[in-house]
mmCIF file of C-alpha atoms in Angstrom:
data_model
loop_
_atom_site.group_PDB
_atom_site.id
_atom_site.type_symbol
_atom_site.label_atom_id
_atom_site.label_comp_id
_atom_site.label_asym_id
_atom_site.label_seq_id
_atom_site.Cartn_x
_atom_site.Cartn_y
_atom_site.Cartn_z
ATOM 1 C CA UNK O 1 12.132 72.882 -16.206
ATOM 2 C CA UNK O 2 11.256 69.260 -17.026
ATOM 3 C CA UNK O 3 7.636 68.251 -17.272
ATOM 4 C CA UNK O 4 5.399 65.606 -18.862
ATOM 5 C CA UNK O 5 3.245 67.268 -21.560
ATOM 6 C CA UNK O 6 0.450 64.742 -21.122
ATOM 7 C CA UNK O 7 0.130 65.509 -17.389
ATOM 8 C CA UNK O 8 -2.364 68.300 -16.629
ATOM 9 C CA UNK O 9 -0.698 68.895 -13.266
ATOM 10 C CA UNK O 10 2.761 69.190 -14.838
ATOM 11 C CA UNK O 11 1.419 71.574 -17.524
ATOM 12 C CA UNK O 12 -0.133 73.814 -14.848
ATOM 13 C CA UNK O 13 3.118 73.836 -12.843
ATOM 14 C CA UNK O 14 5.097 74.581 -15.991
ATOM 15 C CA UNK O 15 2.806 77.487 -16.977
ATOM 16 C CA UNK O 16 2.927 78.960 -13.447
ATOM 17 C CA UNK O 17 6.734 78.727 -13.353
ATOM 18 C CA UNK O 18 7.065 80.199 -16.849
ATOM 19 C CA UNK O 19 4.708 83.073 -15.864
ATOM 20 C CA UNK O 20 6.874 83.917 -12.821
ATOM 21 C CA UNK O 21 10.055 84.007 -14.888
ATOM 22 C CA UNK O 22 8.569 86.009 -17.757
ATOM 23 C CA UNK O 23 6.345 88.457 -15.806
ATOM 24 C CA UNK O 24 7.483 88.501 -12.177
ATOM 25 C CA UNK O 25 6.138 86.752 -9.080
ATOM 26 C CA UNK O 26 2.359 87.154 -8.684
ATOM 27 C CA UNK O 27 1.775 89.065 -5.448
ATOM 28 C CA UNK O 28 -1.515 90.164 -4.037
ATOM 29 C CA UNK O 29 -1.703 92.763 -1.286
ATOM 30 C CA UNK O 30 -1.520 91.233 2.196
ATOM 31 C CA UNK O 31 -2.654 92.755 5.461
ATOM 32 C CA UNK O 32 0.808 92.112 6.864
ATOM 33 C CA UNK O 33 2.562 94.145 4.129
ATOM 34 C CA UNK O 34 4.717 96.900 5.661
ATOM 35 C CA UNK O 35 4.547 99.389 2.792
ATOM 36 C CA UNK O 36 7.137 102.186 2.990
ATOM 37 C CA UNK O 37 6.421 103.825 -0.401
ATOM 38 C CA UNK O 38 3.518 103.807 -2.839
ATOM 39 C CA UNK O 39 2.832 105.500 -6.144
ATOM 40 C CA UNK O 40 -0.063 104.476 -8.366
ATOM 41 C CA UNK O 41 -0.010 100.667 -8.726
ATOM 42 C CA UNK O 42 3.590 100.406 -7.473
ATOM 43 C CA UNK O 43 4.794 99.995 -3.909
ATOM 44 C CA UNK O 44 7.827 99.041 -1.846
ATOM 45 C CA UNK O 45 7.465 96.868 1.251
ATOM 46 C CA UNK O 46 10.083 95.883 3.807
ATOM 47 C CA UNK O 47 10.776 92.438 5.254
ATOM 48 C CA UNK O 48 13.120 91.761 8.159
ATOM 49 C CA UNK O 49 13.782 89.060 10.755
ATOM 50 C CA UNK O 50 10.646 90.053 12.718
ATOM 51 C CA UNK O 51 8.255 90.102 9.749
ATOM 52 C CA UNK O 52 5.445 87.546 9.536
ATOM 53 C CA UNK O 53 6.388 84.209 7.969
ATOM 54 C CA UNK O 54 4.123 84.916 4.968
ATOM 55 C CA UNK O 55 6.305 87.950 4.126
ATOM 56 C CA UNK O 56 9.497 85.914 4.482
ATOM 57 C CA UNK O 57 8.115 83.239 2.149
ATOM 58 C CA UNK O 58 7.267 85.949 -0.393
ATOM 59 C CA UNK O 59 10.809 87.349 -0.158
ATOM 60 C CA UNK O 60 12.319 83.874 -0.559
ATOM 61 C CA UNK O 61 10.251 83.308 -3.753
ATOM 62 C CA UNK O 62 11.494 86.557 -5.268
ATOM 63 C CA UNK O 63 15.022 85.753 -4.157
ATOM 64 C CA UNK O 64 14.912 82.365 -5.872
ATOM 65 C CA UNK O 65 13.931 83.969 -9.218
ATOM 66 C CA UNK O 66 16.657 86.599 -8.824
ATOM 67 C CA UNK O 67 19.110 83.882 -7.809
ATOM 68 C CA UNK O 68 18.486 81.840 -10.972
ATOM 69 C CA UNK O 69 18.832 84.846 -13.268
ATOM 70 C CA UNK O 70 21.963 86.303 -11.697
ATOM 71 C CA UNK O 71 23.664 82.907 -11.188
ATOM 72 C CA UNK O 72 24.419 83.941 -7.613
ATOM 73 C CA UNK O 73 26.489 81.119 -6.106
ATOM 74 C CA UNK O 74 24.371 80.800 -2.953
ATOM 75 C CA UNK O 75 20.819 81.559 -1.938
ATOM 76 C CA UNK O 76 19.888 85.219 -1.867
ATOM 77 C CA UNK O 77 17.531 84.878 1.084
ATOM 78 C CA UNK O 78 15.973 82.123 3.179
ATOM 79 C CA UNK O 79 12.651 82.403 5.003
ATOM 80 C CA UNK O 80 14.443 80.747 7.940
ATOM 81 C CA UNK O 81 16.969 83.571 8.415
ATOM 82 C CA UNK O 82 17.478 84.187 12.125
ATOM 83 C CA UNK O 83 17.919 87.640 13.670
ATOM 84 C CA UNK O 84 21.580 88.554 13.982
ATOM 85 C CA UNK O 85 23.893 91.586 14.095
ATOM 86 C CA UNK O 86 23.512 92.152 10.354
ATOM 87 C CA UNK O 87 19.855 93.222 10.812
ATOM 88 C CA UNK O 88 18.985 92.076 7.273
ATOM 89 C CA UNK O 89 16.270 94.161 5.610
ATOM 90 C CA UNK O 90 14.741 93.228 2.255
ATOM 91 C CA UNK O 91 12.902 95.795 0.201
ATOM 92 C CA UNK O 92 10.465 94.334 -2.322
ATOM 93 C CA UNK O 93 9.173 96.305 -5.307
ATOM 94 C CA UNK O 94 5.666 95.403 -6.494
ATOM 95 C CA UNK O 95 4.049 96.681 -9.681
ATOM 96 C CA UNK O 96 0.534 95.763 -10.767
ATOM 97 C CA UNK O 97 0.320 92.753 -8.461
ATOM 98 C CA UNK O 98 3.751 91.382 -9.466
ATOM 99 C CA UNK O 99 6.920 91.423 -7.349
ATOM 100 C CA UNK O 100 9.574 92.610 -9.773
ATOM 101 C CA UNK O 101 12.433 93.908 -7.639
ATOM 102 C CA UNK O 102 14.435 93.172 -4.510
ATOM 103 C CA UNK O 103 17.125 94.998 -2.572
ATOM 104 C CA UNK O 104 18.960 93.656 0.475
ATOM 105 C CA UNK O 105 20.618 95.927 3.019
ATOM 106 C CA UNK O 106 22.501 94.597 6.007
ATOM 107 C CA UNK O 107 24.883 96.019 8.584
ATOM 108 C CA UNK O 108 28.573 95.336 7.956
ATOM 109 C CA UNK O 109 31.582 96.469 9.970
ATOM 110 C CA UNK O 110 34.639 95.726 7.750
ATOM 111 C CA UNK O 111 34.858 98.927 5.761
ATOM 112 C CA UNK O 112 37.140 100.711 3.309
ATOM 113 C CA UNK O 113 36.766 103.810 1.124
ATOM 114 C CA UNK O 114 37.405 103.549 -2.637
ATOM 115 C CA UNK O 115 37.379 105.799 -5.676
ATOM 116 C CA UNK O 116 36.276 104.247 -8.949
ATOM 117 C CA UNK O 117 39.812 104.693 -10.268
ATOM 118 C CA UNK O 118 41.177 102.601 -7.380
ATOM 119 C CA UNK O 119 38.466 99.992 -7.812
ATOM 120 C CA UNK O 120 39.112 99.806 -11.569
ATOM 121 C CA UNK O 121 42.827 99.233 -11.008
ATOM 122 C CA UNK O 122 42.141 96.531 -8.395
ATOM 123 C CA UNK O 123 43.926 98.530 -5.683
ATOM 124 C CA UNK O 124 43.873 96.346 -2.577
ATOM 125 C CA UNK O 125 42.979 98.146 0.635
ATOM 126 C CA UNK O 126 42.537 96.564 4.029
ATOM 127 C CA UNK O 127 39.006 96.532 5.321
ATOM 128 C CA UNK O 128 39.118 98.096 8.777
ATOM 129 C CA UNK O 129 36.853 97.034 11.606
ATOM 130 C CA UNK O 130 34.592 100.007 12.287
ATOM 131 C CA UNK O 131 31.155 100.898 13.559
ATOM 132 C CA UNK O 132 28.750 98.952 11.279
ATOM 133 C CA UNK O 133 27.113 100.701 8.339
ATOM 134 C CA UNK O 134 24.297 99.586 6.052
ATOM 135 C CA UNK O 135 25.689 97.688 3.082
ATOM 136 C CA UNK O 136 23.947 96.974 -0.196
ATOM 137 C CA UNK O 137 24.356 93.218 -0.458
ATOM 138 C CA UNK O 138 22.102 92.464 -3.422
ATOM 139 C CA UNK O 139 19.850 94.250 -5.854
ATOM 140 C CA UNK O 140 17.732 92.806 -8.659
ATOM 141 C CA UNK O 141 15.002 94.094 -10.978
ATOM 142 C CA UNK O 142 13.057 91.842 -13.338
ATOM 143 C CA UNK O 143 14.511 92.101 -16.857
ATOM 144 C CA UNK O 144 11.271 93.509 -18.330
ATOM 145 C CA UNK O 145 11.453 96.472 -15.932
ATOM 146 C CA UNK O 146 15.104 97.460 -16.062
ATOM 147 C CA UNK O 147 16.411 100.874 -17.077
ATOM 148 C CA UNK O 148 13.328 102.709 -15.703
ATOM 149 C CA UNK O 149 14.752 103.854 -12.362
ATOM 150 C CA UNK O 150 13.240 101.125 -10.185
ATOM 151 C CA UNK O 151 16.554 100.056 -8.624
ATOM 152 C CA UNK O 152 17.450 103.616 -7.662
ATOM 153 C CA UNK O 153 13.936 104.268 -6.310
ATOM 154 C CA UNK O 154 14.140 101.160 -4.099
ATOM 155 C CA UNK O 155 17.614 102.171 -2.834
ATOM 156 C CA UNK O 156 16.610 105.767 -2.079
ATOM 157 C CA UNK O 157 13.399 104.714 -0.311
ATOM 158 C CA UNK O 158 15.159 101.960 1.630
ATOM 159 C CA UNK O 159 17.774 104.445 2.845
ATOM 160 C CA UNK O 160 15.042 106.927 3.780
ATOM 161 C CA UNK O 161 13.204 104.191 5.709
ATOM 162 C CA UNK O 162 16.404 103.342 7.616
ATOM 163 C CA UNK O 163 17.137 107.007 8.297
ATOM 164 C CA UNK O 164 20.439 107.200 6.380
ATOM 165 C CA UNK O 165 21.800 109.002 3.352
ATOM 166 C CA UNK O 166 22.552 106.712 0.394
ATOM 167 C CA UNK O 167 26.080 108.157 0.470
ATOM 168 C CA UNK O 168 26.556 106.637 3.941
ATOM 169 C CA UNK O 169 25.749 103.116 2.706
ATOM 170 C CA UNK O 170 28.409 100.686 1.519
ATOM 171 C CA UNK O 171 28.589 98.073 -1.204
ATOM 172 C CA UNK O 172 29.267 94.382 -0.763
ATOM 173 C CA UNK O 173 31.734 93.388 -3.469
ATOM 174 C CA UNK O 174 32.520 91.916 -5.970
ATOM 175 C CA UNK O 175 30.042 93.643 -8.264
ATOM 176 C CA UNK O 176 28.511 92.150 -11.376
ATOM 177 C CA UNK O 177 28.704 94.205 -14.568
ATOM 178 C CA UNK O 178 25.130 95.434 -14.058
ATOM 179 C CA UNK O 179 25.822 95.969 -10.344
ATOM 180 C CA UNK O 180 28.814 98.144 -11.120
ATOM 181 C CA UNK O 181 26.833 100.205 -13.655
ATOM 182 C CA UNK O 182 24.144 100.790 -11.001
ATOM 183 C CA UNK O 183 26.717 101.640 -8.311
ATOM 184 C CA UNK O 184 28.476 104.123 -10.625
ATOM 185 C CA UNK O 185 25.162 105.859 -11.299
ATOM 186 C CA UNK O 186 24.473 106.203 -7.562
ATOM 187 C CA UNK O 187 28.060 106.881 -6.403
ATOM 188 C CA UNK O 188 29.685 108.757 -9.316
ATOM 189 C CA UNK O 189 33.065 109.453 -7.642
ATOM 190 C CA UNK O 190 33.666 107.245 -4.634
ATOM 191 C CA UNK O 191 32.035 104.753 -2.321
ATOM 192 C CA UNK O 192 32.467 102.498 0.703
ATOM 193 C CA UNK O 193 33.023 98.775 0.481
ATOM 194 C CA UNK O 194 31.414 97.203 3.545
ATOM 195 C CA UNK O 195 31.680 93.474 4.249
#
């Protein structure tokens, strides 16, 4: 981030941006939070197309941090998303007044079943048009908080909130290296690709 060191305004903006990247997005509790899980100072809230704009703005901020770190080729989420058949749901993980995780589930109807052996060998299967299922489109946890079970907690609680088993959810591919490691831990033998 470029800034002029002699400008107090630029220094404040630089410090605030640096703080978000290093520690997570500052997030105070809002009355409009729809909390689906809470334990100690941690909670998971859900944002969808019908959530208040303040929640959508919060989700977009987290998405932009995740977007920069993962080098995702397009925006993870926009506060201006319109309701559509995908029924996008974002699940935000907050710890000690910092948003440090995000998971996106959306309904997808082009589905195929894979084993890890098939996926590893790049076996090409046709995606068949079927009744839509929830598909994990994106998951991110702040680098300071990885490898502590946050991603799996968010996924399990999101599935519970939507009334599904995690084994009935699909994955939107391709998967990053970290994404594949996570998916293998959740789906040890086989899984659905849903696009």
